[in-house]
C-alpha positions as semicolon CSV with decimal commas, in nm:
position;residue;x (nm);y (nm);z (nm)
1;M;11,773;17,478;0,730
2;P;11,674;17,314;1,059
3;A;11,301;17,319;1,134
4;A;11,355;17,499;1,465
5;L;11,542;17,781;1,287
6;R;11,271;17,810;1,022
7;R;11,008;17,843;1,298
8;L;11,219;18,108;1,475
9;L;11,258;18,311;1,156
10;A;10,888;18,280;1,081
11;L;10,798;18,402;1,428
12;G;11,040;18,692;1,387
13;A;10,881;18,792;1,058
14;L;10,533;18,773;1,210
15;A;10,638;18,989;1,506
16;A;10,792;19,246;1,271
17;A;10,474;19,260;1,064
18;T;10,261;19,295;1,378
19;L;10,475;19,583;1,503
20;A;10,477;19,755;1,163
21;A;10,100;19,735;1,113
22;P;9,999;19,986;1,385
23;A;10,262;20,232;1,264
24;A;10,134;20,206;0,907
25;A;9,775;20,244;1,028
26;Q;9,873;20,555;1,224
27;A;10,055;20,702;0,925
28;Q;9,746;20,658;0,704
29;A;9,480;20,776;0,951
30;T;9,253;21,024;0,778
31;V;8,946;21,230;0,855
32;S;8,665;21,402;0,668
33;V;8,591;21,775;0,678
34;E;8,245;21,919;0,616
35;N;8,150;22,284;0,574
36;Q;7,828;22,402;0,742
37;T;7,898;22,775;0,710
38;R;7,604;23,010;0,667
39;P;7,620;23,371;0,542
40;T;7,627;23,671;0,775
41;R;7,702;24,044;0,766
42;C;7,815;24,047;1,130
43;A;8,192;24,035;1,186
44;E;8,139;23,932;1,551
45;E;7,927;23,623;1,485
46;D;8,056;23,266;1,452
47;N;7,881;23,175;1,127
48;V;8,153;22,931;1,017
49;S;8,126;22,567;1,127
50;L;8,375;22,313;0,989
51;L;8,313;21,960;1,117
52;L;8,591;21,700;1,143
53;R;8,497;21,332;1,171
54;G;8,706;21,017;1,183
55;S;8,789;20,714;1,393
56;I;9,103;20,860;1,549
57;T;9,247;20,882;1,898
58;R;9,522;21,140;1,846
59;L;9,584;21,462;1,657
60;R;9,770;21,791;1,676
61;V;9,607;22,135;1,651
62;E;9,820;22,445;1,590
63;A;9,752;22,817;1,581
64;L;10,003;22,970;1,337
65;Q;10,086;23,326;1,244
66;P;9,893;23,417;0,926
67;A;10,093;23,384;0,605
68;Y;10,092;23,762;0,558
69;I;10,207;23,847;0,913
70;E;10,515;24,039;0,790
71;Q;10,291;24,264;0,579
72;I;10,092;24,390;0,878
73;A;10,188;24,746;0,964
74;Q;9,887;24,811;1,190
75;D;9,705;24,525;1,359
76;T;9,329;24,586;1,364
77;T;9,185;24,419;1,674
78;A;8,887;24,638;1,771
79;P;8,543;24,472;1,754
80;D;8,315;24,557;1,461
81;F;7,941;24,541;1,536
82;S;7,837;24,745;1,233
83;G;7,655;24,455;1,064
84;C;7,524;24,294;1,384
85;N;7,195;24,296;1,572
86;F;7,377;24,329;1,905
87;D;7,637;24,576;2,029
88;G;7,885;24,378;2,236
89;G;7,656;24,261;2,512
90;D;7,494;23,921;2,536
91;H;7,382;23,771;2,208
92;P;7,005;23,829;2,183
93;T;6,928;23,463;2,115
94;D;7,133;23,323;2,407
95;P;6,986;23,200;2,736
96;K;7,111;23,404;3,031
97;F;7,229;23,259;3,361
98;T;7,373;23,490;3,626
99;F;7,679;23,428;3,846
100;T;7,894;23,607;4,100
101;P;8,191;23,731;3,898
102;R;8,542;23,652;4,017
103;T;8,897;23,611;3,888
104;V;9,135;23,365;4,054
105;T;9,503;23,296;3,985
106;L;9,517;22,916;3,998
107;H;9,889;22,877;3,926
108;E;10,186;23,105;3,869
109;D;10,557;23,048;3,833
110;A;10,843;23,221;3,652
111;E;10,715;23,112;3,311
112;W;10,340;23,041;3,333
113;R;10,020;23,183;3,479
114;I;9,682;23,005;3,484
115;V;9,374;23,213;3,566
116;G;9,013;23,110;3,624
117;M;8,738;23,362;3,551
118;T;8,367;23,352;3,629
119;L;8,158;23,595;3,423
120;P;7,848;23,776;3,553
121;V;7,634;23,622;3,274
122;F;7,687;23,306;3,068
123;W;7,467;23,114;2,827
124;R;7,498;22,777;3,007
125;P;7,440;22,697;3,376
126;Q;7,703;22,421;3,412
127;Q;7,966;22,469;3,686
128;V;8,244;22,226;3,597
129;P;8,486;22,113;3,872
130;V;8,845;22,218;3,799
131;Q;9,160;22,096;3,972
132;V;9,498;22,260;3,909
133;D;9,767;22,039;4,061
134;S;9,632;21,996;4,418
135;R;9,403;22,303;4,413
136;R;9,031;22,240;4,362
137;D;8,766;22,488;4,248
138;R;8,464;22,504;4,016
139;G;8,232;22,731;3,822
140;F;8,481;22,906;3,591
141;H;8,361;23,017;3,249
142;M;8,714;23,078;3,124
143;I;9,053;22,927;3,201
144;Q;9,334;23,143;3,064
145;V;9,695;23,033;3,015
146;Y;9,971;23,294;2,991
147;R;10,340;23,252;2,910
148;R;10,611;23,503;2,998
149;I;10,797;23,658;2,705
150;D;11,021;23,966;2,712
151;G;10,939;24,013;3,079
152;A;10,560;24,020;3,035
153;M;10,286;23,758;3,061
154;K;10,102;23,710;2,731
155;E;9,786;23,504;2,690
156;A;9,815;23,211;2,448
157;L;9,513;22,994;2,533
158;V;9,167;23,025;2,676
159;M;8,925;22,737;2,725
160;Y;8,562;22,747;2,833
161;P;8,471;22,460;3,070
162;S;8,093;22,509;3,047
163;D;8,065;22,455;2,670
164;G;8,401;22,300;2,578
165;Y;8,538;22,572;2,349
166;W;8,911;22,642;2,306
167;R;9,089;22,944;2,156
168;I;9,462;22,943;2,089
169;K;9,707;23,192;1,937
170;P;10,083;23,228;1,902
171;L;10,265;23,470;2,126
172;P;10,269;23,816;1,963
173;L;10,556;23,936;1,749
174;A;10,780;24,187;1,926
175;R;10,635;24,486;1,737
176;F;10,280;24,408;1,854
177;A;10,156;24,472;2,206
178;D;9,948;24,155;2,184
179;G;9,798;23,924;1,926
180;V;9,429;23,858;1,872
181;Y;9,223;23,543;1,882
182;G;9,017;23,446;1,581
183;S;8,866;23,102;1,536
184;S;8,762;22,879;1,825
185;L;8,742;22,501;1,830
186;L;8,581;22,210;2,011
187;L;8,768;21,890;2,100
188;G;8,574;21,581;2,204
189;P;8,231;21,431;2,132
190;V;8,049;21,731;1,984
191;R;7,674;21,763;2,017
192;E;7,424;22,033;1,922
193;E;7,262;22,236;2,200
194;G;7,164;22,557;2,024
195;R;7,521;22,564;1,896
196;P;7,789;22,293;1,892
197;V;7,920;22,208;2,241
198;V;8,131;21,948;2,421
199;A;7,989;21,862;2,764
200;I;8,272;21,826;3,016
201;R;8,228;21,642;3,347
202;D;8,547;21,768;3,510
203;I;8,893;21,907;3,432
204;R;9,229;21,838;3,590
205;I;9,522;22,060;3,492
206;R;9,877;21,949;3,563
207;T;10,162;22,199;3,542
208;Q;10,456;21,955;3,563
209;P;10,652;21,850;3,370
210;A;10,448;22,053;3,120
211;I;10,098;22,198;3,119
212;R;9,824;21,958;3,019
213;F;9,448;21,935;3,056
214;D;9,288;21,601;3,147
215;L;8,918;21,611;3,060
216;R;8,639;21,367;3,139
217;F;8,332;21,405;2,921
218;T;7,978;21,396;3,058
219;G;7,866;21,118;2,825
220;G;8,175;20,905;2,886
221;G;8,527;20,905;2,749
222;S;8,818;21,133;2,824
223;A;9,097;21,332;2,659
224;R;9,446;21,451;2,743
225;I;9,535;21,784;2,583
226;A;9,897;21,893;2,625
227;L;10,057;22,225;2,539
228;A;10,330;22,100;2,306
229;E;10,459;22,446;2,211
230;V;10,382;22,807;2,296
231;S;10,603;23,044;2,095
232;R;10,593;23,337;1,854
233;T;10,566;23,083;1,571
234;R;10,279;22,872;1,703
235;T;10,075;22,746;1,991
236;A;10,031;22,369;1,950
237;L;9,808;22,122;2,131
238;D;9,868;21,747;2,127
239;V;9,532;21,575;2,177
240;R;9,478;21,213;2,277
241;F;9,134;21,059;2,327
242;A;9,101;20,752;2,549
243;R;8,873;20,611;2,280
244;A;8,771;20,730;1,937
245;V;8,468;20,958;1,915
246;P;8,184;20,770;1,736
247;A;8,163;20,845;1,365
248;S;7,811;20,980;1,417
249;R;7,962;21,280;1,596
250;P;8,243;21,518;1,502
251;F;8,555;21,490;1,718
252;S;8,620;21,858;1,649
253;V;8,436;22,158;1,511
254;L;8,616;22,475;1,409
255;R;8,398;22,783;1,462
256;S;8,494;23,108;1,299
257;M;8,377;23,424;1,122
258;Y;8,350;23,497;0,749
259;V;8,182;23,800;0,593
260;A;8,406;23,843;0,286
261;P;8,761;23,736;0,187
262;D;8,900;24,060;0,331
263;N;8,678;24,050;0,641
264;A;8,723;23,705;0,793
265;D;8,906;23,507;1,057
266;I;8,946;23,233;0,795
267;S;8,871;23,253;0,423
268;E;9,047;22,948;0,271
269;V;9,069;22,573;0,326
270;Q;9,382;22,381;0,229
271;W;9,409;22,005;0,277
272;R;9,641;21,718;0,190
273;T;9,519;21,369;0,117
274;A;9,690;21,058;0,255
275;G;9,981;20,868;0,101
276;P;10,343;20,948;0,015
277;D;10,227;21,147;-0,289
278;G;9,922;21,300;-0,121
279;A;9,773;21,579;-0,329
280;V;9,731;21,928;-0,186
281;H;9,406;22,113;-0,254
282;T;9,310;22,474;-0,181
283;E;8,961;22,623;-0,206
284;P;8,799;22,947;-0,093
285;L;8,584;22,885;0,213
286;A;8,278;23,004;0,021
287;D;8,328;22,724;-0,238
288;F;8,443;22,443;-0,009
289;Q;8,182;22,176;0,071
290;R;8,344;21,852;0,186
291;A;8,671;21,660;0,171
292;A;8,742;21,297;0,261
293;G;9,067;21,105;0,312
294;V;9,224;21,415;0,471
295;A;9,566;21,368;0,633
296;E;9,618;21,737;0,718
297;V;9,399;22,047;0,688
298;S;9,459;22,419;0,741
299;F;9,207;22,698;0,776
300;G;9,359;23,037;0,703
301;R;9,389;23,348;0,490
302;S;9,619;23,469;0,215
303;T;9,438;23,806;0,182
304;P;9,487;24,036;0,483
305;S;9,166;24,090;0,677
306;R;9,057;24,439;0,772
307;H;8,925;24,291;1,099
308;N;9,122;24,071;1,342
309;T;9,414;24,117;1,105
310;S;9,667;23,904;1,298
311;A;9,422;23,627;1,393
312;P;9,602;23,295;1,350
313;D;9,559;23,023;1,092
314;I;9,452;22,688;1,241
315;R;9,606;22,357;1,128
316;Y;9,499;22,001;1,215
317;S;9,751;21,721;1,156
318;A;9,911;21,400;1,292
319;F;9,586;21,204;1,292
320;G;9,635;20,855;1,435
321;R;9,470;20,561;1,606
């Protein structure tokens, strides 16, 4: 074989290996999950904290109908303060900052509505700038996203600019007037400020060709969070960080409620380890402590809850670098 041809083949093999390496690394990207849940008797308190860490720059988060959704005859969505030391007002341990309340429609078309809401009282003073397409505003405590289904707008997502929380849920099944949120989650460099938060410098929301949130974090770094699907099956977010969150901090924390297996927004953890023959593990939330080498993890319920019955399961997957 001529030397020139041998060199050409060698270069081709090297190029193929170089191209294959990132794909293999992405396929094997894994995270760790740590349980910092504490007991409570209050069904309206976020006592569940599940911390996800890993050197990743992309992931998918989905809110899925609970496994028992077809068994639900009557969806129980009313709040339950029977075991709480507060009655639906401000949490007694929270700081209180006052604001002029307002509700603003930031975008509306035939399919979508985006609403900004400022509450009269909130636990953090931050007023984060928000831009929706070319419209600029600031100071919202909630940004709500609705999608039209069967002629009506139904809420599928709410995010909180001042503390970085997100809540997502599938669109409700036809026999329900609406679904109910359950767990909430943080996406970005999480830090502790009385509770876990993500500090956001500013938010830009684009509505075309699809809705996405571009976030810049106060301590540096950014994320692009796109609505990949909003349907009766799931609401899915595709998340991309400009750079990996340092391993010293979680890149996400799932916050939820657990009193008992039949009174919980999540009561079980199921995860799959990496590799073509990755093992699947399931543990009750009360027993789960930590898992490493996780390629996919779901937080859900197999026993119907007597509170927030239709609250969705939450699944993290597609971790990559």
